[in-house]
Backbone as CSV, one residue per row, in Angstrom:
resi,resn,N_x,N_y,N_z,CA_x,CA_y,CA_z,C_x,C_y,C_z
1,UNK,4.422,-4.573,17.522,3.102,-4.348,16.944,3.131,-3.099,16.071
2,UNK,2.175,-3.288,15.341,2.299,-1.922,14.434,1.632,-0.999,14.663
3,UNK,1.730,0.282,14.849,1.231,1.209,14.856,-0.252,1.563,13.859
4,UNK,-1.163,1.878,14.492,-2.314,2.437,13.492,-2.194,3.333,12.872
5,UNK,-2.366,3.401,11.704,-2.500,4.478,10.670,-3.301,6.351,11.439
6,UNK,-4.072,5.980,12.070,-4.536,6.915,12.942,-5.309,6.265,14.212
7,UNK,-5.915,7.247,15.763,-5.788,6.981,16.318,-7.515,7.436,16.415
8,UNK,-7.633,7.808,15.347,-9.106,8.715,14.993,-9.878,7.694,14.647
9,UNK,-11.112,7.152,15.214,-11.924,5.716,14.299,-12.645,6.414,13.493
10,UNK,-13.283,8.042,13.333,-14.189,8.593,12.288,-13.152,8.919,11.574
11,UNK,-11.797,9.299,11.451,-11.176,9.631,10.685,-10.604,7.939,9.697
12,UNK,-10.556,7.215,10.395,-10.298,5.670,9.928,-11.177,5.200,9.094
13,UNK,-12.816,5.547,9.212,-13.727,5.130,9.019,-13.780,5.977,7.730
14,UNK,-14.009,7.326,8.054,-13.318,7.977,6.023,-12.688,7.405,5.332
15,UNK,-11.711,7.261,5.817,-10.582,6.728,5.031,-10.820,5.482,4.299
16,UNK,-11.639,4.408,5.012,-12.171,3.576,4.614,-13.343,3.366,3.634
17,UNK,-13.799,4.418,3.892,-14.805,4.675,2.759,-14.711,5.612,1.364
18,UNK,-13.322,6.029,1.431,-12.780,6.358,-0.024,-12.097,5.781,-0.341
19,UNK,-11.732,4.339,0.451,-11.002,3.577,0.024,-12.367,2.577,-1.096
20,UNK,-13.428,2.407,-0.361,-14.079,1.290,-1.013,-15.171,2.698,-2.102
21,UNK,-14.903,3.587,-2.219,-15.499,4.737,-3.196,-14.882,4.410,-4.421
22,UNK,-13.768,4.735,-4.033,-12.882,4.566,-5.172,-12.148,3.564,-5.792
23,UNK,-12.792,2.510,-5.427,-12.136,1.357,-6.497,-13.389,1.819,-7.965
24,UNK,-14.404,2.192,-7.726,-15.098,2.453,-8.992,-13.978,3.412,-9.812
25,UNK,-13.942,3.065,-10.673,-12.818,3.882,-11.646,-13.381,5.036,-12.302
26,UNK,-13.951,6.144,-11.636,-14.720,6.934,-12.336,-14.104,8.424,-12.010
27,UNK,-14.254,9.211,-12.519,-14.029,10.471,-11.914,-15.120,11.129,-10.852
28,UNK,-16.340,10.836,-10.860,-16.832,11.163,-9.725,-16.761,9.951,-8.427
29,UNK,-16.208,8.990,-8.505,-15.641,8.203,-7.911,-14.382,8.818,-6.692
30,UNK,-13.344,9.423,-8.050,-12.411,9.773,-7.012,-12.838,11.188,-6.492
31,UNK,-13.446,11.951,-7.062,-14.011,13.030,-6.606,-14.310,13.330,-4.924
32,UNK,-15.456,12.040,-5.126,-16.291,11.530,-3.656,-15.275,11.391,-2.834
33,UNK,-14.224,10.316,-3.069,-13.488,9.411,-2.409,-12.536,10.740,-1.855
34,UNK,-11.855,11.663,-2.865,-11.014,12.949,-2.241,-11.388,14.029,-1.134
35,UNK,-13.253,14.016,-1.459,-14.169,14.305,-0.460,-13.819,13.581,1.111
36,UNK,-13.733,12.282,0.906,-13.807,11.959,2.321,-12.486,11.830,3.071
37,UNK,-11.528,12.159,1.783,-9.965,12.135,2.634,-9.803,12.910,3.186
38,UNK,-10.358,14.513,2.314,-10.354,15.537,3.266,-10.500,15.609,4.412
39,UNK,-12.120,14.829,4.513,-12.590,15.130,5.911,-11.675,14.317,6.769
40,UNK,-10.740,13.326,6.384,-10.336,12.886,7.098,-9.096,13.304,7.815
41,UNK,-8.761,13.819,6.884,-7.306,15.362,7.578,-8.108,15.745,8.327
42,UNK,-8.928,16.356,7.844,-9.605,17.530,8.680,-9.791,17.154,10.187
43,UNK,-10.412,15.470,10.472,-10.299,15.461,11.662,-9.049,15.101,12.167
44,UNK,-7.937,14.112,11.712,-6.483,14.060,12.191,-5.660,14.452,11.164
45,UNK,-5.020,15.566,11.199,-4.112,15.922,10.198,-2.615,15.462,10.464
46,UNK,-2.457,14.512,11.042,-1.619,13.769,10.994,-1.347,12.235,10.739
47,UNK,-2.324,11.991,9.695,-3.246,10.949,9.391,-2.206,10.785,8.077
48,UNK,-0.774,9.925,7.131,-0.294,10.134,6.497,-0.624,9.400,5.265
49,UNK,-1.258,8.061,5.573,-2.114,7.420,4.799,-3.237,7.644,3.709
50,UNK,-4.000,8.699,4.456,-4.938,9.713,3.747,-4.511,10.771,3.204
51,UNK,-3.357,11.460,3.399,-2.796,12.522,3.021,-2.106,12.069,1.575
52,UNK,-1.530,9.899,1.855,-1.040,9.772,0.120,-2.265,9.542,-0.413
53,UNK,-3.101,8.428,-0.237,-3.853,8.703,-0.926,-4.365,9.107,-1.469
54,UNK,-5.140,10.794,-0.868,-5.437,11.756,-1.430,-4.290,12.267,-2.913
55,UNK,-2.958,12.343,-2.540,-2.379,12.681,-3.180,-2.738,12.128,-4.788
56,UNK,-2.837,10.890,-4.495,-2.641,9.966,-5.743,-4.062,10.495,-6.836
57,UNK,-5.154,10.459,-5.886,-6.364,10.497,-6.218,-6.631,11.959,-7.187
58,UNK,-5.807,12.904,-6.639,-6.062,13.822,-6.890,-4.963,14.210,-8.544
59,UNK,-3.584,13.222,-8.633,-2.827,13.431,-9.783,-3.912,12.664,-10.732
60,UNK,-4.877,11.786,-10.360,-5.383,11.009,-11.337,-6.467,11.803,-12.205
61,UNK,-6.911,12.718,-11.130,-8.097,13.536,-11.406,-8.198,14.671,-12.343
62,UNK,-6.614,15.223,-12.549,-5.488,16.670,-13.071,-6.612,17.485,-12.266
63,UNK,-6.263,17.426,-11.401,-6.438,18.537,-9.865,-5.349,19.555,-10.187
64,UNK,-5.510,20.685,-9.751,-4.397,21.521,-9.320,-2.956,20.869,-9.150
65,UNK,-1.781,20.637,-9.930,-0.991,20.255,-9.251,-0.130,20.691,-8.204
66,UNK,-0.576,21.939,-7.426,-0.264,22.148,-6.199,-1.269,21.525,-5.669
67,UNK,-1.927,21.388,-5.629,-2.751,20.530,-4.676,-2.662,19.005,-4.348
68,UNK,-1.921,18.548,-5.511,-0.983,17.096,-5.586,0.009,17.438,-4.389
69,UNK,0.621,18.319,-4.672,2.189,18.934,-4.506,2.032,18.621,-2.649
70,UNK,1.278,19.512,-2.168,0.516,19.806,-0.772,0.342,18.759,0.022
71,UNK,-0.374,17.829,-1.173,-1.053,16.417,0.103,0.027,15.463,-0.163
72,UNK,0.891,15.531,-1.449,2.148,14.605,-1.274,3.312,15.316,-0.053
73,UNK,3.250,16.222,-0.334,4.516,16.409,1.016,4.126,16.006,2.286
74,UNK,2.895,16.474,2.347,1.980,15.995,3.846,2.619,14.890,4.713
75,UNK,2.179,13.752,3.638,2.440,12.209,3.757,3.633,12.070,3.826
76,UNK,4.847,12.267,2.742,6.074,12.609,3.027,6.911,12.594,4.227
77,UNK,6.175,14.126,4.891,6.463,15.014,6.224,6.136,13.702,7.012
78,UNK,5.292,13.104,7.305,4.337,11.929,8.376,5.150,10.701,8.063
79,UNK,5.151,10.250,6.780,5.563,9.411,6.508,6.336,8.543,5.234
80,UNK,7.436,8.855,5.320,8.291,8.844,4.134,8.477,7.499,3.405
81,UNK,7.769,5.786,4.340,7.791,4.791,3.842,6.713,4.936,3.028
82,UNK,5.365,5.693,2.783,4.368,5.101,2.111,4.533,5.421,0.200
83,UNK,5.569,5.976,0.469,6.049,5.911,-1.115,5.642,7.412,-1.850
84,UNK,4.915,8.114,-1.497,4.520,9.686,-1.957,5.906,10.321,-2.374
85,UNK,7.168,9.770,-2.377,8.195,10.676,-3.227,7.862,10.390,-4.774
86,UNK,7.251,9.672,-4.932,6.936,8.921,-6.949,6.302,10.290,-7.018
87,UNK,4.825,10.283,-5.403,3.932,11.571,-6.185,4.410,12.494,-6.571
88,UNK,5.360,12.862,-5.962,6.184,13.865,-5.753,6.975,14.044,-7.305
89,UNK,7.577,13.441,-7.680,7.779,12.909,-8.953,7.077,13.040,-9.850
90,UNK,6.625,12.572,-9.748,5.058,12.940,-11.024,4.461,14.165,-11.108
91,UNK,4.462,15.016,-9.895,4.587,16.310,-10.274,5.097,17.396,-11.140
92,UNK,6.374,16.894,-10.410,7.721,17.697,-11.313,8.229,17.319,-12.527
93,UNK,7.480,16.384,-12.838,7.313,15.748,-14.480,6.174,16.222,-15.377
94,UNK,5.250,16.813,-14.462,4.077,17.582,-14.776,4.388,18.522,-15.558
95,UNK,5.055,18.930,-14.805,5.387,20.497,-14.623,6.667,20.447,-15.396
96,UNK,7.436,19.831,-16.323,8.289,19.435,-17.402,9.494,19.891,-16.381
97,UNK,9.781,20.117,-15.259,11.033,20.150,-14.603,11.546,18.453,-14.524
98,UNK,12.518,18.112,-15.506,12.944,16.980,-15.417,14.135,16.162,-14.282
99,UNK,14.990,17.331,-14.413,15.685,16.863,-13.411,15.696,16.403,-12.139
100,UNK,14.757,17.960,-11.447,13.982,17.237,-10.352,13.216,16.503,-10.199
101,UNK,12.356,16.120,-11.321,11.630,14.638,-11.200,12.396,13.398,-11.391
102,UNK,13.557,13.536,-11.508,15.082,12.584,-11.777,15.439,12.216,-10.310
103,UNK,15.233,13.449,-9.464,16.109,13.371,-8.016,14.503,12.561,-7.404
104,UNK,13.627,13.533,-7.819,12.732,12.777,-6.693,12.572,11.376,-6.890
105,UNK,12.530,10.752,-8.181,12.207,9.196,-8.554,13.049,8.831,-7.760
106,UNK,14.532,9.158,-7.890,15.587,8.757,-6.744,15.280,8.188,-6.159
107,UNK,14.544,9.727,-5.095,14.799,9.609,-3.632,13.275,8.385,-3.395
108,UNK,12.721,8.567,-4.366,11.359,7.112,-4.096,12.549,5.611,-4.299
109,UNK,13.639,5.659,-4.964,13.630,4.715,-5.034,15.338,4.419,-4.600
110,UNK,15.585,4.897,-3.223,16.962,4.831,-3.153,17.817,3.843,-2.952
111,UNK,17.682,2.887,-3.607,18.182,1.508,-3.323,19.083,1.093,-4.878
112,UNK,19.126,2.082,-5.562,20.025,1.944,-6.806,18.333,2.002,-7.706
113,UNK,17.682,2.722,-7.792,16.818,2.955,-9.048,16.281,1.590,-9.225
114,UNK,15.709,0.586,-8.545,15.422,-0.663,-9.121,13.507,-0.215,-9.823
115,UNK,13.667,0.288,-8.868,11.640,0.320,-9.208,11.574,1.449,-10.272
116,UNK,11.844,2.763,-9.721,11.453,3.482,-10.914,12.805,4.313,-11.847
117,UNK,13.853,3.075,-12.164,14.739,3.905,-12.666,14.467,3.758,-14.239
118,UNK,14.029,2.830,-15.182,13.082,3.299,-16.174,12.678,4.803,-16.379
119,UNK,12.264,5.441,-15.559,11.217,6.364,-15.533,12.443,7.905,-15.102
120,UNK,13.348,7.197,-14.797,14.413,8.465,-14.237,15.227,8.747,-15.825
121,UNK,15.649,7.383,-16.274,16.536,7.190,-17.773,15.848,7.670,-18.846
122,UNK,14.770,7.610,-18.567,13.588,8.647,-19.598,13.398,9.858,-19.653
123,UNK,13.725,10.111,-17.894,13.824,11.568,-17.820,14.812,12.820,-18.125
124,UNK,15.779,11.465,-17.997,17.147,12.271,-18.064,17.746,12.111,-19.772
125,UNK,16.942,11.330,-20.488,17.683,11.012,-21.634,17.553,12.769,-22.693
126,UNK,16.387,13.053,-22.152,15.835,14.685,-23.373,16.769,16.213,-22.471
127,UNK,16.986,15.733,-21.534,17.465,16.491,-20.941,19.292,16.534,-21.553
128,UNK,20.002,15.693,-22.089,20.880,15.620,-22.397,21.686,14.866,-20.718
129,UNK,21.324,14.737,-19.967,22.001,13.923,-18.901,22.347,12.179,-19.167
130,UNK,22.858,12.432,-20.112,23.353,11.082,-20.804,23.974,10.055,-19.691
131,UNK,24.882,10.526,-19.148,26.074,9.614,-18.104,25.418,9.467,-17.078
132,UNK,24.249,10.087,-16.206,23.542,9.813,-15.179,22.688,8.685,-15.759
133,UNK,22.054,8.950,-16.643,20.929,7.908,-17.704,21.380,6.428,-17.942
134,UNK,22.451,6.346,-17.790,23.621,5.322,-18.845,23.838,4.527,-17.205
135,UNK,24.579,5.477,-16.385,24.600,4.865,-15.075,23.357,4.211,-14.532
136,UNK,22.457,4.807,-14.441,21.221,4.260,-13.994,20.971,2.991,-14.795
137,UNK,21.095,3.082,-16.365,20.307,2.125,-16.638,21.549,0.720,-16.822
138,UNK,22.644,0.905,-16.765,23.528,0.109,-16.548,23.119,-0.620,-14.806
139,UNK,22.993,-0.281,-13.932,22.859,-1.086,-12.846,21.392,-1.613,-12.687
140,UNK,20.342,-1.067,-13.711,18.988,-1.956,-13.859,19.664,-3.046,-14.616
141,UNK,20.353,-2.969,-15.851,20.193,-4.140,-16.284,21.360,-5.510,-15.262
142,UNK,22.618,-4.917,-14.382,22.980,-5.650,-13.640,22.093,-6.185,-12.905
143,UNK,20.886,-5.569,-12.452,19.979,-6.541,-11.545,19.162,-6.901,-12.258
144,UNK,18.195,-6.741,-13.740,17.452,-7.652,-14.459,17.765,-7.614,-15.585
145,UNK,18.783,-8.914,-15.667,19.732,-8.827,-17.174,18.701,-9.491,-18.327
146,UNK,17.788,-9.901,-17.491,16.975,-10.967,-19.049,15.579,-9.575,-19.205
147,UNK,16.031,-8.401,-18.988,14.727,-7.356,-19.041,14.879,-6.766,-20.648
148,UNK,13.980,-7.302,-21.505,14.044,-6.625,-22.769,13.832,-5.402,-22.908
149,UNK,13.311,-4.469,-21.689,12.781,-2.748,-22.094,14.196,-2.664,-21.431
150,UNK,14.833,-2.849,-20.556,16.106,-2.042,-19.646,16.779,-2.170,-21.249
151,UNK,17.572,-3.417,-21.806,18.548,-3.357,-23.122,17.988,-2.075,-23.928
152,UNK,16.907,-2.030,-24.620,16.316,-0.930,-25.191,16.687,-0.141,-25.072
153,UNK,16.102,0.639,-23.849,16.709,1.952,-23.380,18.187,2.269,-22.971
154,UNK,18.480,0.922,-23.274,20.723,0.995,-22.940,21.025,1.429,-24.155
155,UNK,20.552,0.334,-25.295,21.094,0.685,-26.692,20.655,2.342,-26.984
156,UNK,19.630,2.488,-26.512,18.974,3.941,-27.303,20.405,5.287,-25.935
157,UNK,20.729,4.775,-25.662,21.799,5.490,-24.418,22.517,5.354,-25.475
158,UNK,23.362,4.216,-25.389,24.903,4.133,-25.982,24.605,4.926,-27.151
159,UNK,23.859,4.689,-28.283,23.720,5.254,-29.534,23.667,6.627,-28.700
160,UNK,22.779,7.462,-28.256,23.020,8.510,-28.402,24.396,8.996,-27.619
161,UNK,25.015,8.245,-27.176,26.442,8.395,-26.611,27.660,8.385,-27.703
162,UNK,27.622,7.243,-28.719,27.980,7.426,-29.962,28.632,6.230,-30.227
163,UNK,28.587,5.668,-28.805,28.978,4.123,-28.639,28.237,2.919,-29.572
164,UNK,28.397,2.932,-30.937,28.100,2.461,-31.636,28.031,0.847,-31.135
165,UNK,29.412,-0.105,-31.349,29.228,-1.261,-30.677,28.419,-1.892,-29.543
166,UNK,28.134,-1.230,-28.545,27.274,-0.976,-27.509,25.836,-1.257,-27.539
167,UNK,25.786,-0.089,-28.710,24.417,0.170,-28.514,23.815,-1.109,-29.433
168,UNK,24.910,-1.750,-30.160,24.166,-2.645,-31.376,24.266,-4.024,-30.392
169,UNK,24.737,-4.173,-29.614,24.802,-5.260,-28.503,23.753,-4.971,-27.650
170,UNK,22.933,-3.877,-27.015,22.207,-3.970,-26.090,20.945,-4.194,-27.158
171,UNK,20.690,-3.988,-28.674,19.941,-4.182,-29.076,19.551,-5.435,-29.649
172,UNK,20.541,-5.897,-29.780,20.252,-7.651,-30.093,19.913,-8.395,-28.884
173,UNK,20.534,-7.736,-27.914,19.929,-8.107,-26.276,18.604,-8.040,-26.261
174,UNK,18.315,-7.114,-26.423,16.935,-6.391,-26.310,15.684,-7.361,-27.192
175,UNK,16.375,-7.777,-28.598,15.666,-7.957,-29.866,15.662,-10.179,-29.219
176,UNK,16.624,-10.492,-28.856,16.959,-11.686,-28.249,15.873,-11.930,-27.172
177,UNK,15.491,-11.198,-26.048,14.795,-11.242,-24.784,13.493,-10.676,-25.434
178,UNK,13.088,-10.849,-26.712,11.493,-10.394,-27.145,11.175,-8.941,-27.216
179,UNK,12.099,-8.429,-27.282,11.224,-6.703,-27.235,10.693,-6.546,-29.027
């Protein structure tokens, strides 16, 4: 059986109600909705669900990004399946530290970069981390070879690698699969 998210029903019951706050797409929407996550730490602060959420709510809002920073580790610390290493990520992309927003996409996605390695090959391409970039985006396109953005961002690799042939092959790839 699965474990409850918390063990708190007023803290559940917050949670639930910035859950249904915030589907309105508004900024005083998530405002409210960050309102009641709080309270919902506040009564179980070991509540990791509310702690991402909050997180998310609050990068959407350009909150403090320590205050992103804070309620993503939270969740993290509690619970490392609910995915808060991206937030985590998105931080340090904030904050133009690329590399470490390279490691953290990683570590969100440690299964060979399938979900957010796009977003790592982007990161790493301005940075001059070419061969990490190239690696990454070489084993996206081994797992989605008919992906017209992965070829793209291969050819725009190889070219800036200098791999001329390469790069004019991942682009007819690319130009072939509709991009």
């Amino acid at each position: 059986a699965q474990k409850p998210p918390t063990d708190d029903l007023e803290a559940y019951s917050l949670f639930l109600r910035a859950q249904a706050v915030g589907q309105r797409n508004t900024t005083d929407a998530q405002l409210a909705a960050i309102s009641l996550l709080e309270q919902a730490v506040a009564r179980d602060p070991n509540f990791a669900r509310a702690y991402a959420d909050m997180a998310s709510r609050l990068l959407v809002t350009a909150r403090p990004l320590d205050e992103v920073e804070r309620a993503a580790r939270r969740a993290v610390e509690l619970d490392a399946s609910l995915g808060a290493q991206s937030l985590l990520a998105n931080v340090e992309s904030a904050r133009r530290n690329w590399l470490v927003a390279a490691e953290r996409f990683a570590e969100a996605a440690p299964d060979g970069f399938v979900t957010s390695g796009p977003t790592v090959a982007g990161l790493l391409l301005p940075t001059g981390q070419l061969q990490a970039a190239l690696r990454i985006q070489q084993k996206l396109q081994t797992d989605e070879p008919a992906n017209a953005s992965i070829s793209t961002v291969l050819a725009r690799i190889y070219n800036s690698l200098g791999l001329d042939a390469e790069a004019i092959s991942s682009a007819d790839l690319a130009v072939s699969l509709g991009a």
